[in-house]
Amino acid sequence: MLKLINLNYGYTDGASRRSILQDCSYTFEDGRFYTILGPSGSGKTTLLSILAGLDSAESGELWYNDTPITSAQLYHYRRNQIGIVFQQYNLINYLTGIENVELAMTETDNAVPKNRREIAYALLEKVGIVQSKANRPISKLSGGEQQRIAIARALAANVDLIFADEPTGNLDTATEQEIIRIFKQLAEEFGKTVIVVTHSETVSQFSDERVLLAEGQLHRMNPKKEEAKV
Ligand SMILES: Nc1ncnc2c1ncn2[C@@H]1O[C@H](COP(=O)(O)OP(=O)(O)O)[C@@H](O)[C@H]1O
Ligand SMILES: [Mg+2]
């Protein structure tokens, strides 16, 4: 369970301060697929970087699995609990897909398997990248393929929290659907907690829970699917 309690965060531009998060509280349950919606500039990327331990709030608390993440623990939290997928994929272009995924396995304190390459191929297969594609340099792959590899890379450190910032922003609608199916599967079949920032109504409709970021706070937009069904 990932829990935020009364988070506050703002940016200072010269003399003026712009508040982005204001007493923002929310609980993200394990194994669910969340989407975060909100107008451009509402603070979605800022929120995600705080959740991912890339930045810390000015006040308030972030709890993961009943443990508060203090500033001393941020580095370990980020390194061992979090996988991130970006809109621009952010892969290393001159390496192959398989090399990108293997590299990520070394950037964690979590146990690294001896048969790294095998595990990396299996992860890639899980997201629909066959071996022949995994062996190509990133620059020779389509946007959709690169994003699949970025998802496999996010999983490489064997983490339970997967965050994505507008991961389908550069993809066509058909590819977007395939990528979203992967995120959904990560939550449903592999028990990951998946939090995806998106502009897309389509993407958000596939999630278990839609959350709106507005005026510095998170608001749940629809009831749980299970409840909606009964
Ligand atoms: N490093 C920064 N310094 C100052 N202002 C920033 C910084 N990063 C983002 N902002 C501002 O904070 C607001 C929220 O940004 P962001 O989190 O990127 O929103 P979103 O992802 O929802 O579009 C925007 O007005 C943006 O211009
Ligand atoms: Mg953003």
Short mmCIF file of C-alpha atoms and ligand atoms in Angstrom, two decimals:
data_model
loop_
_atom_site.label_atom_id
_atom_site.label_comp_id
_atom_site.label_asym_id
_atom_site.label_seq_id
_atom_site.Cartn_x
_atom_site.Cartn_y
_atom_site.Cartn_z
CA MET A 1 0.00 0.00 0.00
CA LEU A 2 1.29 3.43 -0.97
CA LYS A 3 -0.10 6.21 1.14
CA LEU A 4 0.28 9.97 0.93
CA ILE A 5 -0.70 12.05 3.90
CA ASN A 6 -1.13 15.82 3.64
CA LEU A 7 1.60 16.38 1.09
CA ASN A 8 2.50 19.97 0.28
CA TYR A 9 4.75 21.09 -2.53
CA GLY A 10 5.31 24.28 -4.51
CA TYR A 11 7.68 26.05 -6.87
CA THR A 12 9.10 29.48 -6.29
CA ASP A 13 9.42 31.77 -9.30
CA GLY A 14 11.30 34.83 -8.17
CA ALA A 15 9.27 36.34 -5.38
CA SER A 16 6.07 34.40 -6.00
CA ARG A 17 5.38 30.88 -4.88
CA ARG A 18 3.10 28.59 -6.81
CA SER A 19 1.54 25.85 -4.76
CA ILE A 20 1.22 22.54 -6.65
CA LEU A 21 0.14 20.06 -3.97
CA GLN A 22 -1.94 21.25 -1.04
CA ASP A 23 -2.63 18.85 1.80
CA CYS A 24 -2.79 16.10 -0.78
CA SER A 25 -3.77 12.70 0.62
CA TYR A 26 -4.52 9.42 -1.10
CA THR A 27 -4.11 5.68 -0.68
CA PHE A 28 -3.02 3.45 -3.55
CA GLU A 29 -3.79 -0.20 -2.87
CA ASP A 30 -1.56 -3.06 -4.01
CA GLY A 31 -2.22 -4.74 -7.33
CA ARG A 32 -4.46 -2.07 -8.81
CA PHE A 33 -4.17 -0.07 -11.99
CA TYR A 34 -4.68 3.66 -11.38
CA THR A 35 -4.79 6.51 -13.83
CA ILE A 36 -4.19 10.09 -12.80
CA LEU A 37 -5.89 12.74 -14.89
CA GLY A 38 -5.77 16.49 -14.69
CA PRO A 39 -5.27 19.56 -16.83
CA SER A 40 -1.86 20.40 -18.19
CA GLY A 41 0.16 22.18 -15.51
CA SER A 42 -1.93 20.79 -12.65
CA GLY A 43 1.12 19.05 -11.21
CA LYS A 44 0.85 15.45 -12.40
CA THR A 45 4.53 15.08 -13.27
CA THR A 46 5.49 16.77 -10.02
CA LEU A 47 3.27 14.40 -8.05
CA LEU A 48 4.69 11.36 -9.83
CA SER A 49 8.26 12.42 -9.11
CA ILE A 50 7.41 12.74 -5.42
CA LEU A 51 5.67 9.33 -5.40
CA ALA A 52 8.73 7.86 -7.12
CA GLY A 53 11.15 9.36 -4.63
CA LEU A 54 12.84 11.54 -7.25
CA ASP A 55 11.84 14.62 -5.29
CA SER A 56 10.47 15.09 -1.80
CA ALA A 57 7.50 17.05 -0.58
CA GLU A 58 7.94 20.12 1.63
CA SER A 59 5.70 18.64 4.26
CA GLY A 60 3.50 15.63 4.70
CA GLU A 61 4.27 11.93 4.65
CA LEU A 62 4.76 9.20 2.12
CA TRP A 63 4.23 5.66 3.43
CA TYR A 64 4.95 2.43 1.62
CA ASN A 65 3.89 -0.87 3.16
CA ASP A 66 3.36 0.66 6.60
CA THR A 67 6.79 2.30 6.64
CA PRO A 68 7.27 6.07 6.36
CA ILE A 69 9.72 7.01 3.60
CA THR A 70 11.96 9.56 5.29
CA SER A 71 14.51 11.58 3.35
CA ALA A 72 17.21 9.14 4.49
CA GLN A 73 15.29 6.28 2.88
CA LEU A 74 14.42 8.01 -0.40
CA TYR A 75 17.41 6.68 -2.31
CA HIS A 76 16.71 3.06 -1.37
CA TYR A 77 13.01 3.46 -1.99
CA ARG A 78 13.63 4.81 -5.48
CA ARG A 79 16.26 2.21 -6.28
CA ASN A 80 14.50 -0.87 -4.99
CA GLN A 81 10.77 -0.30 -5.07
CA ILE A 82 10.09 1.81 -8.15
CA GLY A 83 10.01 1.25 -11.91
CA ILE A 84 9.33 4.30 -14.09
CA VAL A 85 8.17 4.55 -17.69
CA PHE A 86 8.48 7.92 -19.44
CA GLN A 87 6.69 9.40 -22.42
CA GLN A 88 9.99 9.67 -24.31
CA TYR A 89 10.98 6.06 -23.41
CA ASN A 90 14.44 7.26 -22.22
CA LEU A 91 16.23 4.12 -23.36
CA ILE A 92 19.91 4.03 -24.27
CA ASN A 93 19.76 4.24 -28.04
CA TYR A 94 23.07 2.62 -28.94
CA LEU A 95 22.35 -0.45 -26.82
CA THR A 96 19.94 -3.20 -27.77
CA GLY A 97 16.64 -3.83 -26.00
CA ILE A 98 18.03 -6.77 -24.11
CA GLU A 99 21.06 -4.72 -22.98
CA ASN A 100 18.80 -1.93 -21.72
CA VAL A 101 16.79 -4.37 -19.63
CA GLU A 102 19.86 -6.17 -18.27
CA LEU A 103 21.47 -2.88 -17.33
CA ALA A 104 18.45 -1.98 -15.21
CA MET A 105 18.92 -5.21 -13.24
CA THR A 106 22.25 -3.91 -12.01
CA GLU A 107 20.78 -0.61 -10.79
CA THR A 108 19.05 -2.04 -7.76
CA ASP A 109 19.98 -3.68 -4.48
CA ASN A 110 17.33 -6.32 -5.08
CA ALA A 111 18.69 -9.78 -5.77
CA VAL A 112 20.04 -9.95 -9.32
CA PRO A 113 19.46 -13.34 -10.93
CA LYS A 114 22.51 -15.24 -12.23
CA ASN A 115 20.70 -15.99 -15.48
CA ARG A 116 20.14 -12.29 -16.11
CA ARG A 117 19.91 -12.55 -19.87
CA GLU A 118 17.32 -15.30 -19.72
CA ILE A 119 15.16 -13.33 -17.29
CA ALA A 120 15.51 -10.22 -19.44
CA TYR A 121 14.34 -12.10 -22.54
CA ALA A 122 11.41 -13.48 -20.55
CA LEU A 123 10.46 -9.99 -19.37
CA LEU A 124 10.62 -8.72 -22.93
CA GLU A 125 8.52 -11.59 -24.16
CA LYS A 126 5.94 -10.75 -21.52
CA VAL A 127 5.51 -7.32 -23.12
CA GLY A 128 5.46 -8.70 -26.66
CA ILE A 129 9.09 -8.28 -27.75
CA VAL A 130 10.50 -11.41 -29.37
CA GLN A 131 14.23 -12.24 -29.24
CA SER A 132 15.05 -10.99 -32.74
CA LYS A 133 13.66 -7.56 -31.81
CA ALA A 134 15.26 -7.61 -28.38
CA ASN A 135 18.65 -7.96 -30.08
CA ARG A 136 18.24 -4.82 -32.22
CA PRO A 137 19.60 -1.43 -31.25
CA ILE A 138 16.85 0.79 -29.81
CA SER A 139 17.23 3.24 -32.70
CA LYS A 140 15.98 0.54 -35.10
CA LEU A 141 12.67 0.04 -33.29
CA SER A 142 9.27 1.74 -33.54
CA GLY A 143 7.90 3.95 -30.77
CA GLY A 144 5.52 1.23 -29.59
CA GLU A 145 8.33 -1.31 -29.45
CA GLN A 146 10.55 1.10 -27.55
CA GLN A 147 7.80 1.71 -25.02
CA ARG A 148 7.36 -2.04 -24.50
CA ILE A 149 11.08 -2.29 -23.80
CA ALA A 150 10.82 0.64 -21.39
CA ILE A 151 8.09 -1.25 -19.52
CA ALA A 152 10.24 -4.41 -19.37
CA ARG A 153 13.09 -2.25 -18.08
CA ALA A 154 10.84 -0.82 -15.37
CA LEU A 155 10.10 -4.40 -14.28
CA ALA A 156 13.73 -5.52 -14.39
CA ALA A 157 14.56 -4.56 -10.82
CA ASN A 158 11.74 -6.80 -9.59
CA VAL A 159 9.75 -3.90 -8.13
CA ASP A 160 6.10 -3.77 -7.12
CA LEU A 161 5.40 -0.13 -7.96
CA ILE A 162 5.27 0.88 -11.61
CA PHE A 163 4.79 4.54 -12.50
CA ALA A 164 4.31 5.95 -15.98
CA ASP A 165 4.12 9.59 -17.10
CA GLU A 166 1.95 9.91 -20.22
CA PRO A 167 3.42 6.69 -21.62
CA THR A 168 1.21 6.65 -24.71
CA GLY A 169 1.49 10.35 -25.56
CA ASN A 170 3.66 9.65 -28.62
CA LEU A 171 1.84 6.55 -29.84
CA ASP A 172 -1.02 5.96 -32.27
CA THR A 173 -4.36 4.74 -30.92
CA ALA A 174 -3.86 1.06 -31.76
CA THR A 175 -0.43 0.95 -30.11
CA GLU A 176 -1.80 2.91 -27.15
CA GLN A 177 -4.37 0.16 -26.58
CA GLU A 178 -1.69 -2.53 -26.62
CA ILE A 179 0.46 -0.66 -24.14
CA ILE A 180 -2.49 -0.10 -21.84
CA ARG A 181 -3.31 -3.79 -21.97
CA ILE A 182 0.21 -4.49 -20.69
CA PHE A 183 -0.22 -2.10 -17.74
CA LYS A 184 -3.54 -3.70 -16.92
CA GLN A 185 -1.97 -7.14 -17.04
CA LEU A 186 0.86 -6.05 -14.74
CA ALA A 187 -1.71 -5.18 -12.09
CA GLU A 188 -4.14 -8.04 -12.66
CA GLU A 189 -1.80 -10.96 -13.24
CA PHE A 190 1.41 -9.88 -11.59
CA GLY A 191 0.04 -7.91 -8.65
CA LYS A 192 1.95 -4.72 -9.43
CA THR A 193 0.61 -1.37 -8.32
CA VAL A 194 0.46 0.62 -11.53
CA ILE A 195 0.02 4.39 -11.53
CA VAL A 196 -0.24 6.01 -14.95
CA VAL A 197 -0.51 9.73 -15.62
CA THR A 198 -2.48 10.30 -18.80
CA HIS A 199 -4.37 12.85 -20.84
CA SER A 200 -6.33 10.14 -22.52
CA GLU A 201 -9.90 9.32 -21.57
CA THR A 202 -9.48 6.02 -23.43
CA VAL A 203 -6.51 5.02 -21.33
CA SER A 204 -8.24 5.99 -18.13
CA GLN A 205 -11.27 3.89 -18.94
CA PHE A 206 -9.16 0.76 -18.74
CA SER A 207 -7.96 1.50 -15.23
CA ASP A 208 -9.42 0.15 -11.99
CA GLU A 209 -9.54 3.58 -10.47
CA ARG A 210 -9.46 7.03 -12.03
CA VAL A 211 -8.00 9.81 -9.94
CA LEU A 212 -8.24 13.52 -10.72
CA LEU A 213 -5.55 15.95 -9.69
CA ALA A 214 -7.19 19.34 -9.27
CA GLU A 215 -6.26 22.33 -7.15
CA GLY A 216 -3.47 20.44 -5.48
CA GLN A 217 -5.54 17.48 -4.35
CA LEU A 218 -6.36 14.00 -5.59
CA HIS A 219 -10.00 13.04 -6.02
CA ARG A 220 -11.33 9.60 -6.81
CA MET A 221 -13.45 9.80 -9.96
CA ASN A 222 -15.35 6.55 -10.08
CA PRO A 223 -16.26 3.78 -7.69
CA LYS A 224 -14.29 0.55 -7.67
CA LYS A 225 -15.23 -1.64 -10.61
CA GLU A 226 -16.29 -4.49 -8.32
CA GLU A 227 -18.71 -2.18 -6.57
CA ALA A 228 -19.97 -0.77 -9.84
CA LYS A 229 -20.78 -4.26 -11.11
CA VAL A 230 -23.01 -5.27 -8.20
N1 LIG B 1 11.27 22.96 -11.79
C1 LIG B 1 10.22 23.80 -11.83
N2 LIG B 1 10.34 25.08 -11.43
C2 LIG B 1 9.29 25.92 -11.44
N3 LIG B 1 8.05 25.57 -11.85
C3 LIG B 1 7.87 24.31 -12.27
C4 LIG B 1 8.93 23.34 -12.27
N4 LIG B 1 8.45 22.17 -12.75
C5 LIG B 1 7.15 22.38 -13.02
N5 LIG B 1 6.79 23.67 -12.73
C6 LIG B 1 5.45 24.24 -12.86
O1 LIG B 1 4.58 23.56 -11.99
C7 LIG B 1 3.32 23.33 -12.60
C8 LIG B 1 3.02 21.85 -12.64
O2 LIG B 1 3.93 21.20 -13.50
P1 LIG B 1 3.83 19.66 -13.86
O3 LIG B 1 3.95 18.88 -12.62
O4 LIG B 1 4.83 19.40 -14.93
O5 LIG B 1 2.33 19.55 -14.41
P2 LIG B 1 1.65 18.49 -15.39
O6 LIG B 1 2.54 17.30 -15.47
O7 LIG B 1 0.32 18.21 -14.77
O8 LIG B 1 1.48 19.18 -16.71
C9 LIG B 1 3.41 23.98 -13.97
O9 LIG B 1 2.85 25.25 -13.89
C10 LIG B 1 4.88 24.03 -14.24
O10 LIG B 1 5.19 25.11 -15.10
MG MG B 2 3.48 16.30 -17.05
#
